[in-house]
PDB file of C-alpha atoms and ligand atoms in Angstrom:
ATOM      1  CA  MET A   5      82.953-144.505 121.936  1.00  0.00           C
ATOM      2  CA  TYR A   6      83.071-142.568 118.690  1.00  0.00           C
ATOM      3  CA  THR A   7      85.098-139.369 118.502  1.00  0.00           C
ATOM      4  CA  VAL A   8      83.529-136.030 117.618  1.00  0.00           C
ATOM      5  CA  GLY A   9      85.210-136.275 114.211  1.00  0.00           C
ATOM      6  CA  GLU A  10      83.742-139.707 113.582  1.00  0.00           C
ATOM      7  CA  LYS A  11      80.264-138.580 114.556  1.00  0.00           C
ATOM      8  CA  ILE A  12      80.483-135.580 112.227  1.00  0.00           C
ATOM      9  CA  ALA A  13      81.705-137.802 109.395  1.00  0.00           C
ATOM     10  CA  SER A  14      78.863-140.220 109.988  1.00  0.00           C
ATOM     11  CA  ILE A  15      76.206-137.484 109.913  1.00  0.00           C
ATOM     12  CA  LYS A  16      77.734-135.777 106.882  1.00  0.00           C
ATOM     13  CA  GLY A  17      77.772-139.130 105.120  1.00  0.00           C
ATOM     14  CA  GLN A  18      73.981-139.233 105.421  1.00  0.00           C
ATOM     15  CA  LEU A  19      73.363-135.700 104.164  1.00  0.00           C
ATOM     16  CA  PRO A  20      72.710-134.937 100.500  1.00  0.00           C
ATOM     17  CA  GLU A  21      75.229-132.580  98.932  1.00  0.00           C
ATOM     18  CA  GLN A  22      73.031-129.487  99.148  1.00  0.00           C
ATOM     19  CA  VAL A  23      72.433-129.847 102.904  1.00  0.00           C
ATOM     20  CA  ARG A  24      74.948-128.181 105.217  1.00  0.00           C
ATOM     21  CA  LEU A  25      75.652-129.213 108.794  1.00  0.00           C
ATOM     22  CA  VAL A  26      75.551-126.650 111.600  1.00  0.00           C
ATOM     23  CA  ALA A  27      77.359-128.228 114.552  1.00  0.00           C
ATOM     24  CA  VAL A  28      75.491-126.863 117.569  1.00  0.00           C
ATOM     25  CA  SER A  29      78.196-126.240 120.145  1.00  0.00           C
ATOM     26  CA  LYS A  30      76.214-124.278 122.756  1.00  0.00           C
ATOM     27  CA  THR A  31      77.434-124.974 126.320  1.00  0.00           C
ATOM     28  CA  LYS A  32      80.329-127.061 124.932  1.00  0.00           C
ATOM     29  CA  PRO A  33      83.967-126.199 125.736  1.00  0.00           C
ATOM     30  CA  ILE A  34      86.444-124.646 123.303  1.00  0.00           C
ATOM     31  CA  SER A  35      88.485-127.875 123.272  1.00  0.00           C
ATOM     32  CA  LEU A  36      85.570-129.885 121.882  1.00  0.00           C
ATOM     33  CA  ILE A  37      84.839-127.273 119.219  1.00  0.00           C
ATOM     34  CA  GLN A  38      88.511-127.292 118.269  1.00  0.00           C
ATOM     35  CA  GLU A  39      88.286-131.062 117.901  1.00  0.00           C
ATOM     36  CA  ALA A  40      85.358-130.693 115.511  1.00  0.00           C
ATOM     37  CA  TYR A  41      87.220-127.961 113.650  1.00  0.00           C
ATOM     38  CA  ASP A  42      90.274-130.185 113.292  1.00  0.00           C
ATOM     39  CA  ALA A  43      87.983-132.829 111.805  1.00  0.00           C
ATOM     40  CA  GLY A  44      87.005-130.308 109.127  1.00  0.00           C
ATOM     41  CA  GLN A  45      83.780-128.826 110.534  1.00  0.00           C
ATOM     42  CA  ARG A  46      83.457-125.090 109.809  1.00  0.00           C
ATOM     43  CA  ILE A  47      79.895-124.067 110.709  1.00  0.00           C
ATOM     44  CA  PHE A  48      79.029-123.863 114.406  1.00  0.00           C
ATOM     45  CA  GLY A  49      75.761-122.822 116.044  1.00  0.00           C
ATOM     46  CA  GLU A  50      75.425-120.988 119.351  1.00  0.00           C
ATOM     47  CA  ASN A  51      72.412-119.614 121.197  1.00  0.00           C
ATOM     48  CA  LYS A  52      73.953-117.083 123.611  1.00  0.00           C
ATOM     49  CA  ALA A  53      75.533-113.899 122.259  1.00  0.00           C
ATOM     50  CA  MET A  54      78.300-113.500 124.846  1.00  0.00           C
ATOM     51  CA  GLU A  55      79.215-117.169 124.719  1.00  0.00           C
ATOM     52  CA  MET A  56      79.459-117.006 120.938  1.00  0.00           C
ATOM     53  CA  LYS A  57      81.614-113.858 121.096  1.00  0.00           C
ATOM     54  CA  GLU A  58      84.032-115.508 123.535  1.00  0.00           C
ATOM     55  CA  LYS A  59      84.283-118.658 121.460  1.00  0.00           C
ATOM     56  CA  HIS A  60      84.776-116.613 118.291  1.00  0.00           C
ATOM     57  CA  GLU A  61      87.723-114.847 119.941  1.00  0.00           C
ATOM     58  CA  ALA A  62      89.302-118.092 121.138  1.00  0.00           C
ATOM     59  CA  LEU A  63      88.941-120.143 117.958  1.00  0.00           C
ATOM     60  CA  PRO A  64      90.152-119.915 114.323  1.00  0.00           C
ATOM     61  CA  ASP A  65      88.983-116.994 112.204  1.00  0.00           C
ATOM     62  CA  ASN A  66      87.562-119.011 109.371  1.00  0.00           C
ATOM     63  CA  ILE A  67      84.785-120.552 111.457  1.00  0.00           C
ATOM     64  CA  HIS A  68      81.295-119.595 110.301  1.00  0.00           C
ATOM     65  CA  TRP A  69      79.325-118.705 113.420  1.00  0.00           C
ATOM     66  CA  HIS A  70      75.567-119.145 113.168  1.00  0.00           C
ATOM     67  CA  PHE A  71      73.326-117.704 115.860  1.00  0.00           C
ATOM     68  CA  ILE A  72      70.394-120.052 116.490  1.00  0.00           C
ATOM     69  CA  GLY A  73      68.751-118.908 119.745  1.00  0.00           C
ATOM     70  CA  HIS A  74      66.380-116.193 120.786  1.00  0.00           C
ATOM     71  CA  LEU A  75      68.299-112.939 120.290  1.00  0.00           C
ATOM     72  CA  GLN A  76      67.636-109.910 122.470  1.00  0.00           C
ATOM     73  CA  THR A  77      68.122-106.580 120.712  1.00  0.00           C
ATOM     74  CA  ASN A  78      70.636-105.376 123.312  1.00  0.00           C
ATOM     75  CA  LYS A  79      72.891-108.371 122.559  1.00  0.00           C
ATOM     76  CA  VAL A  80      73.105-107.911 118.782  1.00  0.00           C
ATOM     77  CA  LYS A  81      76.144-105.642 119.081  1.00  0.00           C
ATOM     78  CA  TYR A  82      78.286-108.452 120.516  1.00  0.00           C
ATOM     79  CA  ILE A  83      77.914-110.680 117.474  1.00  0.00           C
ATOM     80  CA  ALA A  84      77.408-108.160 114.645  1.00  0.00           C
ATOM     81  CA  PRO A  85      81.129-107.878 113.781  1.00  0.00           C
ATOM     82  CA  PHE A  86      81.469-111.539 112.810  1.00  0.00           C
ATOM     83  CA  VAL A  87      78.210-113.528 112.788  1.00  0.00           C
ATOM     84  CA  LYS A  88      77.667-115.311 109.466  1.00  0.00           C
ATOM     85  CA  LEU A  89      73.961-116.121 109.745  1.00  0.00           C
ATOM     86  CA  ILE A  90      71.279-115.352 112.317  1.00  0.00           C
ATOM     87  CA  HIS A  91      68.667-118.134 112.140  1.00  0.00           C
ATOM     88  CA  SER A  92      66.266-116.695 114.658  1.00  0.00           C
ATOM     89  CA  VAL A  93      64.812-113.369 113.526  1.00  0.00           C
ATOM     90  CA  ASP A  94      61.306-113.074 114.915  1.00  0.00           C
ATOM     91  CA  SER A  95      60.463-109.358 114.824  1.00  0.00           C
ATOM     92  CA  LEU A  96      60.904-106.188 112.796  1.00  0.00           C
ATOM     93  CA  LYS A  97      62.399-104.570 115.883  1.00  0.00           C
ATOM     94  CA  LEU A  98      65.185-107.161 115.948  1.00  0.00           C
ATOM     95  CA  LEU A  99      65.773-106.808 112.197  1.00  0.00           C
ATOM     96  CA  LYS A 100      66.147-103.046 112.614  1.00  0.00           C
ATOM     97  CA  GLU A 101      68.728-103.501 115.348  1.00  0.00           C
ATOM     98  CA  ILE A 102      70.669-106.072 113.303  1.00  0.00           C
ATOM     99  CA  ASN A 103      70.627-103.620 110.391  1.00  0.00           C
ATOM    100  CA  LYS A 104      71.896-100.819 112.626  1.00  0.00           C
ATOM    101  CA  GLN A 105      74.753-102.903 114.020  1.00  0.00           C
ATOM    102  CA  ALA A 106      75.604-104.315 110.594  1.00  0.00           C
ATOM    103  CA  LEU A 107      75.867-100.766 109.240  1.00  0.00           C
ATOM    104  CA  LYS A 108      78.202 -99.821 112.102  1.00  0.00           C
ATOM    105  CA  ASN A 109      80.423-102.753 111.141  1.00  0.00           C
ATOM    106  CA  ASP A 110      80.162-102.010 107.431  1.00  0.00           C
ATOM    107  CA  ARG A 111      78.613-105.418 106.811  1.00  0.00           C
ATOM    108  CA  ILE A 112      75.525-107.029 105.377  1.00  0.00           C
ATOM    109  CA  ILE A 113      74.260-109.652 107.816  1.00  0.00           C
ATOM    110  CA  SER A 114      72.325-112.638 106.513  1.00  0.00           C
ATOM    111  CA  CYS A 115      69.221-113.578 108.488  1.00  0.00           C
ATOM    112  CA  LEU A 116      66.546-116.259 108.470  1.00  0.00           C
ATOM    113  CA  LEU A 117      62.998-115.611 109.588  1.00  0.00           C
ATOM    114  CA  GLN A 118      62.088-118.025 112.359  1.00  0.00           C
ATOM    115  CA  PHE A 119      58.590-119.481 112.168  1.00  0.00           C
ATOM    116  CA  HIS A 120      56.483-121.035 114.850  1.00  0.00           C
ATOM    117  CA  ILE A 121      55.679-124.393 113.273  1.00  0.00           C
ATOM    118  CA  ALA A 122      55.314-126.646 116.338  1.00  0.00           C
ATOM    119  CA  SER A 123      52.074-127.382 118.113  1.00  0.00           C
ATOM    120  CA  GLU A 124      53.843-126.521 121.365  1.00  0.00           C
ATOM    121  CA  GLU A 125      53.367-123.102 122.900  1.00  0.00           C
ATOM    122  CA  THR A 126      56.902-122.644 124.132  1.00  0.00           C
ATOM    123  CA  LYS A 127      58.787-122.135 120.891  1.00  0.00           C
ATOM    124  CA  TYR A 128      59.569-118.708 119.511  1.00  0.00           C
ATOM    125  CA  GLY A 129      58.787-117.672 115.998  1.00  0.00           C
ATOM    126  CA  LEU A 130      56.629-115.725 113.604  1.00  0.00           C
ATOM    127  CA  SER A 131      53.302-116.684 112.091  1.00  0.00           C
ATOM    128  CA  ALA A 132      53.023-116.494 108.309  1.00  0.00           C
ATOM    129  CA  LYS A 133      50.865-113.384 108.698  1.00  0.00           C
ATOM    130  CA  GLU A 134      53.446-111.611 110.867  1.00  0.00           C
ATOM    131  CA  ALA A 135      56.162-112.352 108.322  1.00  0.00           C
ATOM    132  CA  TYR A 136      54.019-110.956 105.517  1.00  0.00           C
ATOM    133  CA  ASP A 137      53.423-107.812 107.552  1.00  0.00           C
ATOM    134  CA  ILE A 138      57.159-107.354 108.117  1.00  0.00           C
ATOM    135  CA  LEU A 139      58.181-108.017 104.540  1.00  0.00           C
ATOM    136  CA  SER A 140      55.476-105.732 103.115  1.00  0.00           C
ATOM    137  CA  SER A 141      56.272-102.836 105.441  1.00  0.00           C
ATOM    138  CA  GLU A 142      57.894 -99.660 104.176  1.00  0.00           C
ATOM    139  CA  GLU A 143      60.327 -99.807 107.067  1.00  0.00           C
ATOM    140  CA  PHE A 144      61.641-103.202 105.991  1.00  0.00           C
ATOM    141  CA  LYS A 145      62.501-101.859 102.543  1.00  0.00           C
ATOM    142  CA  THR A 146      64.803 -99.259 104.081  1.00  0.00           C
ATOM    143  CA  LEU A 147      66.999-101.900 105.760  1.00  0.00           C
ATOM    144  CA  LYS A 148      69.991-102.154 103.443  1.00  0.00           C
ATOM    145  CA  ASN A 149      72.435-103.966 105.741  1.00  0.00           C
ATOM    146  CA  ILE A 150      70.449-107.123 106.297  1.00  0.00           C
ATOM    147  CA  ARG A 151      69.655-109.846 103.822  1.00  0.00           C
ATOM    148  CA  ILE A 152      66.871-112.379 104.346  1.00  0.00           C
ATOM    149  CA  THR A 153      68.218-115.675 103.019  1.00  0.00           C
ATOM    150  CA  GLY A 154      65.462-118.047 104.100  1.00  0.00           C
ATOM    151  CA  VAL A 155      63.438-119.523 106.929  1.00  0.00           C
ATOM    152  CA  MET A 156      63.996-121.528 110.100  1.00  0.00           C
ATOM    153  CA  GLY A 157      61.756-123.600 112.340  1.00  0.00           C
ATOM    154  CA  MET A 158      61.720-126.151 115.131  1.00  0.00           C
ATOM    155  CA  ALA A 159      59.321-129.062 115.028  1.00  0.00           C
ATOM    156  CA  SER A 160      57.489-130.387 118.076  1.00  0.00           C
ATOM    157  CA  ASN A 161      59.586-132.298 120.558  1.00  0.00           C
ATOM    158  CA  THR A 162      57.778-135.602 120.073  1.00  0.00           C
ATOM    159  CA  PHE A 163      58.152-139.172 118.873  1.00  0.00           C
ATOM    160  CA  ASP A 164      55.147-138.600 116.577  1.00  0.00           C
ATOM    161  CA  THR A 165      57.092-138.560 113.305  1.00  0.00           C
ATOM    162  CA  ASP A 166      53.972-137.863 111.227  1.00  0.00           C
ATOM    163  CA  LEU A 167      53.420-134.644 113.156  1.00  0.00           C
ATOM    164  CA  VAL A 168      57.079-133.644 112.802  1.00  0.00           C
ATOM    165  CA  ARG A 169      56.906-134.294 109.061  1.00  0.00           C
ATOM    166  CA  GLU A 170      53.752-132.160 108.725  1.00  0.00           C
ATOM    167  CA  GLU A 171      55.439-129.297 110.555  1.00  0.00           C
ATOM    168  CA  PHE A 172      58.484-129.441 108.291  1.00  0.00           C
ATOM    169  CA  LYS A 173      56.218-129.586 105.229  1.00  0.00           C
ATOM    170  CA  TYR A 174      54.481-126.480 106.521  1.00  0.00           C
ATOM    171  CA  LEU A 175      57.804-124.633 106.858  1.00  0.00           C
ATOM    172  CA  ARG A 176      58.717-125.568 103.324  1.00  0.00           C
ATOM    173  CA  THR A 177      55.367-124.253 102.105  1.00  0.00           C
ATOM    174  CA  ILE A 178      56.006-120.980 103.913  1.00  0.00           C
ATOM    175  CA  PHE A 179      59.424-120.800 102.237  1.00  0.00           C
ATOM    176  CA  GLN A 180      57.913-121.359  98.796  1.00  0.00           C
ATOM    177  CA  ASN A 181      55.159-118.809  99.340  1.00  0.00           C
ATOM    178  CA  LEU A 182      57.582-116.155 100.566  1.00  0.00           C
ATOM    179  CA  GLN A 183      59.890-116.892  97.673  1.00  0.00           C
ATOM    180  CA  TYR A 184      57.058-116.385  95.220  1.00  0.00           C
ATOM    181  CA  ASP A 185      55.641-113.280  96.883  1.00  0.00           C
ATOM    182  CA  PHE A 186      58.794-111.418  97.942  1.00  0.00           C
ATOM    183  CA  PHE A 187      62.013-113.030  96.705  1.00  0.00           C
ATOM    184  CA  LEU A 188      61.397-114.070  93.136  1.00  0.00           C
ATOM    185  CA  ASN A 189      64.718-114.066  91.238  1.00  0.00           C
ATOM    186  CA  ASP A 190      66.602-113.442  94.496  1.00  0.00           C
ATOM    187  CA  ILE A 191      69.402-116.019  94.435  1.00  0.00           C
ATOM    188  CA  PHE A 192      70.221-115.404  98.092  1.00  0.00           C
ATOM    189  CA  PHE A 193      66.813-116.573  99.310  1.00  0.00           C
ATOM    190  CA  ARG A 194      67.471-120.308  99.428  1.00  0.00           C
ATOM    191  CA  GLU A 195      67.807-121.636 102.984  1.00  0.00           C
ATOM    192  CA  ILE A 196      65.412-123.812 104.953  1.00  0.00           C
ATOM    193  CA  SER A 197      66.958-124.364 108.379  1.00  0.00           C
ATOM    194  CA  MET A 198      65.210-127.360 109.919  1.00  0.00           C
ATOM    195  CA  GLY A 199      66.204-130.602 111.598  1.00  0.00           C
ATOM    196  CA  MET A 200      68.005-131.364 114.867  1.00  0.00           C
ATOM    197  CA  SER A 201      69.577-134.534 116.305  1.00  0.00           C
ATOM    198  CA  GLY A 202      66.250-136.288 116.736  1.00  0.00           C
ATOM    199  CA  ASP A 203      64.544-135.335 113.494  1.00  0.00           C
ATOM    200  CA  TYR A 204      67.077-134.284 110.869  1.00  0.00           C
ATOM    201  CA  GLN A 205      66.471-137.308 108.626  1.00  0.00           C
ATOM    202  CA  ILE A 206      62.825-136.279 108.295  1.00  0.00           C
ATOM    203  CA  ALA A 207      63.821-132.638 107.760  1.00  0.00           C
ATOM    204  CA  VAL A 208      66.190-133.611 104.956  1.00  0.00           C
ATOM    205  CA  THR A 209      63.509-135.527 103.087  1.00  0.00           C
ATOM    206  CA  GLU A 210      61.244-132.470 103.445  1.00  0.00           C
ATOM    207  CA  GLY A 211      63.759-130.110 101.858  1.00  0.00           C
ATOM    208  CA  SER A 212      66.043-128.827 104.606  1.00  0.00           C
ATOM    209  CA  THR A 213      69.217-127.062 103.462  1.00  0.00           C
ATOM    210  CA  LEU A 214      70.710-126.527 106.936  1.00  0.00           C
ATOM    211  CA  VAL A 215      70.477-129.051 109.758  1.00  0.00           C
ATOM    212  CA  ARG A 216      71.357-127.912 113.287  1.00  0.00           C
ATOM    213  CA  ILE A 217      72.806-130.838 115.207  1.00  0.00           C
ATOM    214  CA  GLY A 218      74.166-130.710 118.746  1.00  0.00           C
ATOM    215  CA  SER A 219      73.770-133.722 120.987  1.00  0.00           C
ATOM    216  CA  SER A 220      74.387-136.334 118.280  1.00  0.00           C
ATOM    217  CA  ILE A 221      77.833-134.789 117.800  1.00  0.00           C
ATOM    218  CA  PHE A 222      78.821-133.493 121.209  1.00  0.00           C
ATOM    219  CA  GLY A 223      76.808-135.729 123.528  1.00  0.00           C
ATOM    220  CA  ALA A 224      74.473-134.851 126.432  1.00  0.00           C
ATOM    221  CA  ARG A 225      71.382-135.571 124.451  1.00  0.00           C
ATOM    222  CA  GLU A 226      68.141-134.199 125.842  1.00  0.00           C
ATOM    223  CA  TYR A 227      65.303-136.648 126.277  1.00  0.00           C
ATOM    224  CA  ARG A 228      62.413-136.211 123.916  1.00  0.00           C
ATOM    225  CA  THR A 229      59.044-136.296 125.598  1.00  0.00           C
ATOM    226  CA  GLY A 230      55.637-137.205 124.274  1.00  0.00           C
ATOM    227  CA  SER A 231      53.627-134.777 122.191  1.00  0.00           C
ATOM    228  CA  THR A 232      51.909-132.017 124.112  1.00  0.00           C
ATOM    229  CA  LYS A 233      49.132-131.920 121.571  1.00  0.00           C
TER     230      LYS A 233
HETATM  231  C1  PLP B  12      70.086-126.834 120.819  1.00  0.00           C
HETATM  232  C2  PLP B  12      69.498-126.525 119.496  1.00  0.00           C
HETATM  233  C3  PLP B  12      69.666-127.401 118.404  1.00  0.00           C
HETATM  234  C4  PLP B  12      70.391-128.727 118.514  1.00  0.00           C
HETATM  235  O1  PLP B  12      69.616-129.640 119.215  1.00  0.00           O
HETATM  236  P1  PLP B  12      70.081-131.181 119.394  1.00  0.00           P
HETATM  237  O2  PLP B  12      68.829-131.896 119.725  1.00  0.00           O
HETATM  238  O3  PLP B  12      71.076-131.177 120.503  1.00  0.00           O
HETATM  239  O4  PLP B  12      70.666-131.607 118.104  1.00  0.00           O
HETATM  240  C5  PLP B  12      69.124-127.027 117.191  1.00  0.00           C
HETATM  241  N1  PLP B  12      68.460-125.874 117.038  1.00  0.00           N
HETATM  242  C6  PLP B  12      68.274-125.008 118.047  1.00  0.00           C
HETATM  243  C7  PLP B  12      67.531-123.754 117.800  1.00  0.00           C
HETATM  244  C8  PLP B  12      68.785-125.302 119.308  1.00  0.00           C
HETATM  245  O5  PLP B  12      68.587-124.444 120.319  1.00  0.00           O
END
């Protein structure tokens, strides 16, 4: 059995320098997160606001907490004081609430726009058109306490690696188009959050800058099923 520290070291050893590891610690106990922290890991991903708040309070201050799950507007207030990056923004309504709570906390909160890139119906996320509508809106321009730093997506849960690769390529194309159309010369717009335990190697070759890895570090891997396409 490898320790959490050894698994993190092994994954980090495979990542190019510009790719950062988000250790997805959702559902995992404080003790296991502490173990990863002691091994040098600083970025952790959670998908429930209250759970992330509790873990933030129990663990060292210099952890970078990334929110990676579907975020309800009424939960934003729990994480606004400390969250480092919200990967999962999928509406203008949510962006407005994040802006409001960021303002209350005298912060600027970094956010990624989450895109629906999988062929599966179940995943959350924007279409390219919806993102263009948000970013072109007058309302968006008034939001001074949020900063869009890139894009996020989840590929299909499938063994079909060609399909997964196409979906990641598509996300990268969206990133490049948005960069050209809305964020030219914006040095903060630089993140492509893609890749999980089962597909991060593909994501890295397609330009990921943030991989979100849970089960390969902390165990309890979910089984990947066949494509639903
Ligand atoms: C759970 C989760 C992950 C990590 O998945 P693993 O397959 O356990 O690596 C990554 N991203 C999101 C959005 C998640 O919810």
